[in-house]
Amino acid sequence: MARAGTRGAVSIVLYLAISLALTLHNKMVLQWHRFGFPWLVTAVHTLAGMVGMRLLEAAGYFTPKHLDARQKRLLAMFSVLYTVNIAVSNVSLHYVSVPLHQTVRGTVPAFTVLLSLVFRSSNSQGYSRRVYLSLVPVVVGVGMATYGDHYSFTAVGFLLTLLGTVLAALKTVVTNTILVGGHGLRLSAFDLLYRLCPLALAQTLVWATVSGETAAAWRFVRSLHSAMGKDSAGLDLAALYAPGGGDLAPLLIALVANGAIAFVLNIASFTANKNTSALAMTVTGNVKVVLTVILGCILFNVELSPLSKLGIAVTVAGGAAYSFVRLHEAQERAKEQAKAIA
């Protein structure tokens, strides 16, 4: 028992540290190294995932499940959502500060509840009044933080971050369906990543080429001092991405490290879910938001207004309340089922 507790504590600490590191490192690559190509950053993540999962398969950590043609088509469609979700999150980091990004992402539970009701995938009977009430401070807190952010708020950045939040919630709902056996899939987390990463890599590279990112990135790599004009999507690459100087080697090292962190996070998340409880994971999520906001302000020189600080605190408190309410209700249902069986 003690050994299991130690293993759980270590896995949750590692998950928190790696998750925090990836969020901050993404911002560093996009801002400090001026590699402002979010689709290509996403391609780095998926390439690392593909290589890593192939190595784990070769080492015998898992065996891919046989899927029929219909199931493969379903996974291909899901891979589009998986890819766009990651890319939009990376794009939005261009336009907003880390604190604002994390605060808006704190509304994922609210959108997850709404989408679950629409698709009837997790609770066909709806949710209790306590769940809805716990989401009120989440929404109010985000509104306060956004209204009080006079330094990094832009309409484009906020809308992209909000879109990424909706996509994250949708991915959560669909992923749950796949992992628990929807459409006969019932894949393990490793098997799901094994199949998604190659599809996501192909999609990100295609979009990066169509949008002009690949050509702009090539010019960027060839001459870190050149201005690059605008791409086909209308982004001002010269203003956003032109560095003030530097070398290619640090950028390549940063990209390799970024991909490695993204892959390790997938493993850490799987391990933490296996070795800890739902309560530990929900508390960790709220702790991550707080630490990300604090470190984001320090590392990227972000100033927060008093209203923004209060809004962030309200959002985190609301997220914690939602998590505890959902966990408590799940425990109550488990007790009722146990009594019924007895």
Coordinates of C-alpha atoms in Angstrom, one line a residue:
M1 CA 0.0 0.0 0.0
A2 CA 2.8 2.4 0.9
R3 CA 4.6 1.6 -2.3
A4 CA 1.5 2.2 -4.3
G5 CA 1.0 5.6 -2.6
T6 CA 4.6 6.6 -3.3
R7 CA 4.2 5.6 -6.9
G8 CA 1.0 7.6 -7.2
A9 CA 2.6 10.7 -5.6
V10 CA 5.6 10.5 -7.9
S11 CA 3.5 10.1 -11.0
I12 CA 1.2 13.0 -10.2
V13 CA 4.1 15.3 -9.4
L14 CA 5.8 14.4 -12.7
Y15 CA 2.6 14.9 -14.6
L16 CA 2.2 18.4 -13.1
A17 CA 5.8 19.4 -13.8
I18 CA 5.8 18.1 -17.4
S19 CA 2.4 19.6 -18.2
L20 CA 3.5 23.0 -16.8
A21 CA 6.8 22.7 -18.7
L22 CA 5.1 22.1 -22.1
T23 CA 2.7 25.1 -21.8
L24 CA 5.6 27.4 -20.9
H25 CA 8.0 25.9 -23.4
N26 CA 5.5 26.3 -26.2
K27 CA 5.3 30.0 -25.4
M28 CA 9.1 30.2 -25.3
V29 CA 9.5 28.6 -28.8
L30 CA 6.8 30.9 -30.2
Q31 CA 8.0 34.1 -28.5
W32 CA 11.7 33.8 -27.3
H33 CA 12.9 31.8 -30.3
R34 CA 10.5 33.7 -32.6
F35 CA 9.5 30.4 -34.3
G36 CA 6.0 31.7 -34.9
F37 CA 4.7 28.8 -36.9
P38 CA 2.1 27.0 -34.8
W39 CA 1.2 24.4 -37.3
L40 CA 4.8 23.4 -37.6
V41 CA 5.1 23.3 -33.8
T42 CA 2.1 21.0 -33.8
A43 CA 3.8 18.9 -36.4
V44 CA 6.9 18.6 -34.1
H45 CA 4.6 17.4 -31.3
T46 CA 2.9 14.7 -33.5
L47 CA 6.2 13.6 -35.1
A48 CA 7.6 13.0 -31.6
G49 CA 4.5 11.2 -30.6
M50 CA 4.6 9.0 -33.7
V51 CA 8.3 8.1 -33.2
G52 CA 7.8 7.5 -29.5
M53 CA 4.8 5.2 -29.9
R54 CA 6.6 3.2 -32.5
L55 CA 9.4 2.7 -30.1
L56 CA 7.0 1.6 -27.3
E57 CA 5.3 -0.8 -29.6
A58 CA 8.7 -2.3 -30.6
A59 CA 9.6 -2.6 -26.9
G60 CA 6.4 -4.6 -26.3
Y61 CA 4.6 -2.0 -24.1
F62 CA 1.3 -2.5 -26.1
T63 CA -0.1 -4.3 -29.1
P64 CA -2.3 -2.4 -31.5
K65 CA -5.9 -3.6 -31.8
H66 CA -7.2 -4.8 -35.1
L67 CA -9.8 -2.4 -36.5
D68 CA -12.1 -2.8 -39.5
A69 CA -12.5 -0.2 -42.3
R70 CA -15.4 1.7 -40.6
Q71 CA -13.5 2.0 -37.4
K72 CA -10.4 3.3 -39.2
R73 CA -12.6 6.0 -40.9
L74 CA -14.0 7.1 -37.6
L75 CA -10.5 7.4 -36.2
A76 CA -9.4 9.4 -39.3
M77 CA -12.3 11.8 -38.7
F78 CA -11.4 12.1 -35.0
S79 CA -7.8 12.8 -35.9
V80 CA -8.9 16.1 -37.6
L81 CA -10.4 17.2 -34.3
Y82 CA -7.3 16.1 -32.4
T83 CA -5.0 18.0 -34.8
V84 CA -7.0 21.2 -34.9
N85 CA -7.4 21.3 -31.2
I86 CA -3.6 21.3 -30.6
A87 CA -2.9 23.7 -33.4
V88 CA -5.5 26.3 -32.4
S89 CA -4.2 26.2 -28.8
N90 CA -0.7 26.9 -30.2
V91 CA -2.0 29.7 -32.5
S92 CA -3.8 31.4 -29.7
L93 CA -0.6 31.6 -27.6
H94 CA 0.6 34.1 -30.3
Y95 CA -2.0 36.7 -29.4
V96 CA -2.6 36.4 -25.6
S97 CA -0.6 36.1 -22.5
V98 CA -0.1 32.8 -20.7
P99 CA -2.3 33.9 -17.8
L100 CA -5.2 34.9 -20.0
H101 CA -4.7 31.7 -22.1
Q102 CA -4.9 29.5 -19.0
T103 CA -7.8 31.4 -17.5
V104 CA -10.0 31.1 -20.6
R105 CA -9.0 27.4 -20.9
G106 CA -10.4 27.0 -17.4
T107 CA -13.9 27.1 -19.0
V108 CA -13.4 23.6 -20.5
P109 CA -15.7 22.0 -17.8
A110 CA -18.6 24.3 -18.8
F111 CA -18.3 23.5 -22.5
T112 CA -17.8 19.8 -21.7
V113 CA -21.1 19.8 -19.8
L114 CA -22.9 21.6 -22.7
L115 CA -21.5 19.3 -25.3
S116 CA -22.2 16.2 -23.3
L117 CA -25.8 17.3 -23.1
V118 CA -26.0 17.8 -26.8
F119 CA -24.4 14.5 -27.7
R120 CA -25.9 12.6 -24.7
S121 CA -22.5 10.8 -24.4
S122 CA -21.8 11.0 -20.6
N123 CA -25.1 11.6 -18.8
S124 CA -28.4 11.1 -20.7
Q125 CA -30.3 12.4 -17.6
G126 CA -28.6 15.7 -17.6
Y127 CA -26.7 17.3 -14.7
S128 CA -27.6 18.2 -11.2
R129 CA -28.2 21.8 -10.0
R130 CA -25.0 21.7 -8.0
V131 CA -23.0 21.1 -11.2
Y132 CA -24.6 24.0 -12.9
L133 CA -24.1 26.3 -9.9
S134 CA -20.4 25.3 -9.7
L135 CA -19.9 26.5 -13.2
V136 CA -21.2 30.0 -12.6
P137 CA -17.9 31.3 -10.9
V138 CA -15.9 29.7 -13.8
V139 CA -17.8 31.8 -16.4
V140 CA -17.9 34.9 -14.2
G141 CA -14.2 34.6 -13.4
V142 CA -13.2 34.4 -17.0
G143 CA -15.3 37.5 -17.8
M144 CA -13.6 39.4 -15.0
A145 CA -10.1 38.3 -16.0
T146 CA -10.7 39.2 -19.7
Y147 CA -12.3 42.5 -19.0
G148 CA -9.4 43.4 -16.6
D149 CA -6.6 42.5 -19.0
H150 CA -5.6 45.8 -20.6
Y151 CA -2.1 44.5 -21.6
S152 CA -2.5 41.4 -23.8
F153 CA -6.2 41.2 -24.7
T154 CA -7.1 41.3 -28.4
A155 CA -10.3 40.2 -30.0
V156 CA -8.6 37.8 -32.3
G157 CA -6.6 36.2 -29.5
F158 CA -9.6 35.9 -27.2
L159 CA -11.7 34.3 -29.9
L160 CA -9.0 31.8 -30.9
T161 CA -8.4 30.9 -27.2
L162 CA -12.2 30.4 -26.8
L163 CA -12.3 28.3 -29.9
G164 CA -9.5 26.2 -28.6
T165 CA -11.3 25.7 -25.4
V166 CA -14.5 24.5 -27.1
L167 CA -12.4 22.1 -29.2
A168 CA -10.7 20.8 -26.1
A169 CA -14.1 20.1 -24.5
L170 CA -15.3 18.4 -27.7
K171 CA -12.2 16.3 -27.8
T172 CA -12.7 15.3 -24.2
V173 CA -16.3 14.1 -24.9
V174 CA -15.3 12.2 -28.1
T175 CA -12.1 10.7 -26.6
N176 CA -14.2 9.3 -23.7
T177 CA -16.5 7.6 -26.2
I178 CA -13.6 6.0 -28.0
L179 CA -11.8 4.8 -24.8
V180 CA -14.9 3.3 -23.2
G181 CA -15.9 1.4 -26.3
G182 CA -18.0 3.6 -28.5
H183 CA -18.5 2.2 -32.0
G184 CA -16.8 -1.0 -30.9
L185 CA -13.4 0.7 -30.6
R186 CA -12.4 0.6 -26.9
L187 CA -8.8 1.5 -27.5
S188 CA -6.1 1.9 -24.8
A189 CA -4.6 5.4 -24.5
F190 CA -1.3 4.1 -26.1
D191 CA -3.1 2.5 -29.0
L192 CA -5.1 5.7 -29.6
L193 CA -2.0 7.9 -29.7
Y194 CA -0.3 5.3 -31.9
R195 CA -3.0 5.7 -34.5
L196 CA -3.6 9.4 -34.2
C197 CA -0.1 10.8 -34.4
P198 CA 0.7 9.8 -38.0
L199 CA -2.7 11.1 -39.2
A200 CA -2.2 14.4 -37.3
L201 CA 1.3 14.8 -38.6
A202 CA 0.1 14.5 -42.2
Q203 CA -2.7 17.0 -41.6
T204 CA -0.5 19.6 -39.9
L205 CA 2.1 19.4 -42.7
V206 CA -0.6 19.8 -45.4
W207 CA -2.1 22.8 -43.7
A208 CA 1.3 24.3 -43.0
T209 CA 2.1 24.1 -46.7
V210 CA -1.3 25.5 -47.8
S211 CA -1.2 28.4 -45.4
G212 CA 2.3 29.4 -46.3
E213 CA 3.9 28.5 -43.0
T214 CA 6.3 25.9 -44.6
A215 CA 7.7 28.4 -47.1
A216 CA 7.9 31.2 -44.5
A217 CA 9.6 28.8 -42.0
W218 CA 12.2 27.8 -44.7
R219 CA 13.0 31.5 -45.3
F220 CA 13.2 32.0 -41.5
V221 CA 15.6 29.1 -41.1
R222 CA 17.8 30.2 -44.0
S223 CA 18.1 33.7 -42.8
L224 CA 17.0 34.5 -39.2
H225 CA 17.4 38.2 -39.9
S226 CA 15.1 38.4 -43.0
A227 CA 11.6 40.0 -43.0
M228 CA 9.0 37.6 -44.4
G229 CA 6.0 39.7 -45.3
K230 CA 2.6 38.1 -45.0
D231 CA 1.4 34.6 -45.5
S232 CA -1.8 33.5 -47.2
A233 CA -3.7 33.5 -43.9
G234 CA -2.9 37.2 -43.5
L235 CA -0.6 36.9 -40.5
D236 CA 2.1 39.6 -40.4
L237 CA 5.1 37.3 -40.3
A238 CA 7.6 40.1 -40.4
A239 CA 6.1 41.7 -37.3
L240 CA 5.4 38.5 -35.4
Y241 CA 8.3 36.3 -36.3
A242 CA 11.3 38.2 -37.4
P243 CA 14.0 37.8 -34.7
G244 CA 16.5 40.3 -33.6
G245 CA 19.3 37.9 -34.1
G246 CA 20.5 34.5 -33.1
D247 CA 21.7 31.1 -34.3
L248 CA 20.0 28.1 -35.8
A249 CA 21.4 25.6 -33.3
P250 CA 19.5 26.9 -30.2
L251 CA 16.2 26.9 -32.3
L252 CA 16.7 23.2 -33.4
I253 CA 17.6 22.2 -29.8
A254 CA 14.4 24.0 -28.6
L255 CA 12.2 22.2 -31.2
V256 CA 13.6 18.8 -30.4
A257 CA 13.1 19.5 -26.7
N258 CA 9.6 20.7 -27.3
G259 CA 8.7 17.5 -29.1
A260 CA 10.2 15.3 -26.5
I261 CA 8.3 17.2 -23.7
A262 CA 5.0 16.7 -25.6
F263 CA 5.6 13.0 -26.0
V264 CA 6.6 12.5 -22.4
L265 CA 3.5 14.4 -21.3
N266 CA 1.3 11.8 -23.0
I267 CA 3.1 9.0 -21.1
A268 CA 3.0 10.9 -17.8
S269 CA -0.8 11.6 -18.2
F270 CA -1.5 8.0 -18.9
T271 CA 0.6 6.9 -15.9
A272 CA -0.9 9.4 -13.5
N273 CA -4.4 8.4 -14.5
K274 CA -3.5 4.8 -13.8
N275 CA -1.8 5.3 -10.5
T276 CA -3.9 8.0 -8.9
S277 CA -7.5 8.9 -8.3
A278 CA -9.9 11.3 -10.1
L279 CA -9.6 13.6 -7.2
A280 CA -5.8 13.8 -7.5
M281 CA -6.0 14.6 -11.2
T282 CA -8.6 17.3 -10.7
V283 CA -6.6 19.0 -8.0
T284 CA -3.5 18.8 -10.1
G285 CA -5.3 20.5 -13.0
N286 CA -6.2 23.5 -10.7
V287 CA -2.7 23.6 -9.3
K288 CA -1.3 23.7 -12.8
V289 CA -3.5 26.7 -13.7
V290 CA -2.2 28.7 -10.7
L291 CA 1.4 27.8 -11.3
T292 CA 1.2 28.5 -15.0
V293 CA -0.3 32.0 -14.3
I294 CA 2.4 32.8 -11.8
L295 CA 5.3 31.6 -13.9
G296 CA 3.8 33.1 -17.1
C297 CA 3.8 36.5 -15.5
I298 CA 7.4 36.1 -14.3
L299 CA 8.9 34.6 -17.5
F300 CA 7.1 36.8 -20.0
N301 CA 6.9 40.0 -18.0
V302 CA 3.1 40.1 -17.9
E303 CA 1.3 42.6 -15.7
L304 CA -2.1 41.8 -14.3
S305 CA -4.7 44.3 -13.2
P306 CA -6.4 43.8 -9.8
L307 CA -9.6 42.8 -11.7
S308 CA -7.7 40.2 -13.7
K309 CA -6.1 38.7 -10.6
L310 CA -9.5 38.4 -8.9
G311 CA -11.0 36.9 -12.1
I312 CA -8.3 34.3 -12.2
A313 CA -8.8 33.4 -8.6
V314 CA -12.6 33.1 -9.1
T315 CA -12.1 30.9 -12.2
V316 CA -9.7 28.5 -10.3
A317 CA -12.1 28.3 -7.4
G318 CA -15.0 27.5 -9.7
G319 CA -13.0 24.9 -11.5
A320 CA -12.1 23.2 -8.1
A321 CA -15.8 23.4 -7.0
Y322 CA -16.9 21.7 -10.3
S323 CA -14.3 19.0 -9.9
F324 CA -15.3 18.2 -6.3
V325 CA -19.0 18.2 -7.1
R326 CA -18.6 15.8 -10.0
L327 CA -16.4 13.5 -7.9
H328 CA -18.8 13.5 -5.0
E329 CA -21.7 12.7 -7.2
A330 CA -19.8 9.8 -8.9
Q331 CA -19.0 8.4 -5.4
E332 CA -22.6 8.6 -4.4
R333 CA -23.7 6.8 -7.6
A334 CA -21.1 4.1 -6.9
K335 CA -22.4 3.6 -3.3
E336 CA -26.0 3.4 -4.6
Q337 CA -25.0 0.7 -7.1
A338 CA -23.2 -1.2 -4.5
K339 CA -26.2 -1.2 -2.2
A340 CA -28.5 -2.3 -5.1
I341 CA -26.2 -5.2 -5.9
A342 CA -26.0 -6.2 -2.2

